[in-house]
Coordinates of C-alpha atoms in Angstrom, one line a residue:
M1 CA 27.2 3.0 24.5
T2 CA 23.9 2.1 22.9
T3 CA 23.3 3.2 19.3
T4 CA 19.8 4.6 18.6
F5 CA 18.5 5.4 15.2
D6 CA 15.4 7.6 15.2
R7 CA 15.7 10.6 12.9
A8 CA 13.0 12.6 14.7
A9 CA 14.4 15.7 13.1
A10 CA 13.6 14.4 9.6
A11 CA 10.7 15.9 7.6
P12 CA 7.3 14.8 8.8
A13 CA 6.6 12.9 5.5
A14 CA 9.9 11.0 5.9
L15 CA 9.2 9.9 9.5
E16 CA 7.0 7.0 8.4
S17 CA 9.9 5.4 6.5
V18 CA 12.6 5.9 9.2
P19 CA 12.9 2.9 11.5
R20 CA 13.0 3.4 15.3
L21 CA 15.9 1.2 16.2
S22 CA 18.3 0.7 19.1
L23 CA 21.4 -1.6 18.9
T24 CA 24.0 -2.8 21.3
P25 CA 27.5 -1.3 20.8
G26 CA 29.4 -2.8 17.9
G27 CA 30.9 -6.2 18.5
V28 CA 29.3 -6.7 21.9
R29 CA 27.2 -9.9 22.2
P30 CA 26.9 -11.1 25.9
G31 CA 23.1 -10.3 26.3
R32 CA 20.2 -12.3 24.9
L33 CA 19.1 -9.5 22.7
D34 CA 21.0 -7.2 20.3
G35 CA 18.7 -4.3 20.6
A36 CA 15.1 -3.3 19.9
W37 CA 12.9 -2.2 17.0
W38 CA 9.8 0.0 17.5
P39 CA 7.6 -0.3 14.4
R40 CA 4.8 2.2 13.8
S41 CA 2.3 -0.5 12.8
R42 CA 1.8 -4.3 12.4
D43 CA 2.1 -4.1 8.6
L44 CA 5.3 -5.9 7.8
L45 CA 5.2 -4.9 4.1
L46 CA 5.4 -1.3 5.2
E47 CA 7.7 -1.7 8.2
L48 CA 10.4 -4.2 7.1
P49 CA 11.8 -2.4 4.0
S50 CA 13.0 0.6 6.1
L51 CA 14.4 -1.6 8.9
A52 CA 16.3 -3.8 6.4
A53 CA 17.6 -0.7 4.5
E54 CA 18.8 0.9 7.7
L55 CA 20.6 -2.3 8.8
D56 CA 22.0 -2.8 5.3
A57 CA 23.8 0.5 5.6
R58 CA 25.0 0.0 9.1
W59 CA 25.5 -3.7 9.6
G60 CA 25.7 -5.5 6.3
R61 CA 23.3 -6.7 3.6
V62 CA 20.2 -8.2 5.2
T63 CA 19.2 -11.5 3.5
R64 CA 16.5 -12.9 5.8
I65 CA 14.1 -11.8 8.6
T66 CA 12.0 -14.1 10.7
V67 CA 9.1 -13.2 13.0
N68 CA 6.6 -15.1 15.2
P69 CA 3.2 -14.8 13.4
A70 CA 1.4 -14.5 16.7
Q71 CA 1.8 -10.7 16.6
W72 CA 1.6 -10.0 12.9
P73 CA -1.7 -10.3 10.8
V74 CA 0.2 -11.0 7.6
V75 CA 3.8 -12.3 7.1
P76 CA 5.0 -11.7 3.5
R77 CA 7.4 -14.1 1.9
R78 CA 9.7 -11.4 0.8
V79 CA 10.0 -7.6 1.0
P80 CA 11.8 -5.2 -1.4
V81 CA 14.8 -3.3 -0.1
T82 CA 16.9 -0.9 -2.2
G83 CA 18.8 -3.1 -4.6
H84 CA 17.6 -6.5 -3.4
T85 CA 14.9 -8.6 -1.9
V86 CA 14.8 -9.8 1.7
H87 CA 13.2 -13.2 2.4
V88 CA 10.8 -13.2 5.4
G89 CA 10.0 -16.3 7.4
W90 CA 8.3 -17.2 10.6
Y91 CA 8.6 -19.6 13.5
T92 CA 5.8 -20.3 16.0
T93 CA 7.5 -22.2 18.8
E94 CA 11.2 -21.6 18.1
Q95 CA 11.1 -17.8 18.3
D96 CA 9.9 -15.5 21.0
E97 CA 6.7 -13.9 19.8
H98 CA 8.0 -10.4 20.7
M99 CA 11.3 -10.8 18.8
I100 CA 12.5 -10.4 15.3
M101 CA 15.6 -12.1 13.9
V102 CA 17.6 -10.5 11.2
C103 CA 20.4 -12.4 9.2
S104 CA 23.0 -11.0 6.9
Y105 CA 25.2 -12.4 4.1
A106 CA 28.1 -12.5 6.5
P107 CA 27.0 -15.1 9.0
R108 CA 25.7 -12.5 11.4
R109 CA 22.4 -12.5 13.3
L110 CA 20.6 -9.9 15.2
D111 CA 17.8 -10.7 17.7
L112 CA 15.7 -7.6 18.4
L113 CA 12.9 -7.0 20.8
V114 CA 9.8 -5.7 19.0
V115 CA 8.3 -2.9 21.0
P116 CA 4.6 -2.9 20.4
P117 CA 3.5 0.0 18.1
G118 CA 1.0 1.4 20.6
T119 CA 3.6 1.8 23.4
D120 CA 4.0 5.4 24.7
S121 CA 7.3 7.0 23.9
A122 CA 8.7 6.9 27.5
D123 CA 8.1 3.2 27.9
A124 CA 9.4 2.5 24.4
A125 CA 12.6 4.4 25.1
R126 CA 13.2 2.5 28.3
L127 CA 12.5 -0.9 26.7
M128 CA 14.8 0.0 23.8
A129 CA 17.6 0.9 26.1
E130 CA 17.1 -2.2 28.3
A131 CA 17.1 -4.5 25.2
A132 CA 20.3 -2.9 23.8
D133 CA 22.1 -3.1 27.2
P134 CA 24.8 -5.8 26.9
A135 CA 24.1 -6.8 30.5
N136 CA 20.5 -7.7 29.7
T137 CA 19.7 -11.4 30.3
R138 CA 16.0 -11.3 29.8
T139 CA 14.1 -12.5 26.7
A140 CA 11.9 -10.1 24.7
S141 CA 8.7 -11.4 26.3
E142 CA 10.3 -11.1 29.8
L143 CA 11.2 -7.5 29.1
L144 CA 7.7 -6.6 28.0
A145 CA 6.1 -8.4 30.9
A146 CA 8.3 -6.5 33.3
G147 CA 7.6 -3.2 31.4
G148 CA 4.3 -2.0 32.8
G149 CA 1.9 0.6 31.3
G150 CA 1.6 0.6 27.6
A151 CA 4.4 -1.8 27.2
R152 CA 2.5 -5.0 28.0
P153 CA 1.3 -6.9 25.0
G154 CA -2.4 -7.3 24.7
P155 CA -5.5 -5.1 24.0
G156 CA -4.5 -1.6 23.3
S157 CA -0.8 -2.3 22.9
G158 CA -1.0 -2.5 19.1
F159 CA -0.2 -6.2 19.1
L160 CA -2.6 -9.1 18.8
P161 CA -3.0 -11.6 21.6
S162 CA -2.3 -15.0 19.9
S163 CA -5.9 -16.2 20.1
V164 CA -7.6 -13.1 18.7
A165 CA -8.2 -12.4 15.0
P166 CA -7.2 -9.1 13.5
P167 CA -9.7 -6.2 13.4
G168 CA -12.3 -6.9 10.7
G169 CA -12.2 -10.7 11.3
A170 CA -10.5 -13.5 9.4
G171 CA -11.9 -12.1 6.1
A172 CA -9.9 -8.9 6.5
A173 CA -6.7 -10.9 7.2
D174 CA -7.3 -13.0 4.1
R175 CA -7.8 -9.9 2.0
R176 CA -4.6 -8.4 3.4
A177 CA -2.7 -11.6 2.7
D178 CA -4.0 -11.6 -0.9
T179 CA -2.9 -8.0 -1.4
A180 CA 0.5 -8.8 0.1
R181 CA 1.0 -11.8 -2.2
S182 CA 0.0 -9.8 -5.3
R183 CA 2.4 -7.0 -4.4
A184 CA 5.2 -9.4 -3.6
A185 CA 4.7 -11.3 -6.9
S186 CA 5.4 -8.1 -8.9
W187 CA 8.8 -7.4 -7.2
P188 CA 11.9 -8.2 -9.1
V189 CA 14.0 -11.1 -7.8
S190 CA 17.6 -10.3 -7.3
V191 CA 20.3 -12.9 -8.0

């Protein structure tokens, strides 16, 4: 049985902070992926705190998250989560560009497919179920390539092709990075 967290019944204002997440059943690890995450945007400063808080409560305290920067305009160094700070890193060649890796204090690791934010809900639900299936042997990129419709990465999917600058050009990305750094500098560092 796949566990899916999407509190659609929550108040509309609260929907933005609730992660859309699907995980494999507890303790099962034969597949390549441990589930899927469907963010609402490509803004990691807005998206990661709610994902980490949800996983903290259900899986153990999250300490580190890594992404592939090909799909994210800005990768912050750390994000605030209730009661602590989560360090964020990136890998370009070592990590599938459509995957996020989450690590906890207990030596646990989750590899999650990142469903593109612009994917329609039917395709997203199918991708999330496939990624959380313990029998799945495909990588995150293979699942998206086999997806069809709005699930394919590229123009209109909400993700950036690796060779394309974010909307507004490189200057916009630099401004967002500066804003992210100034926000992160003001967060308390937990010990």
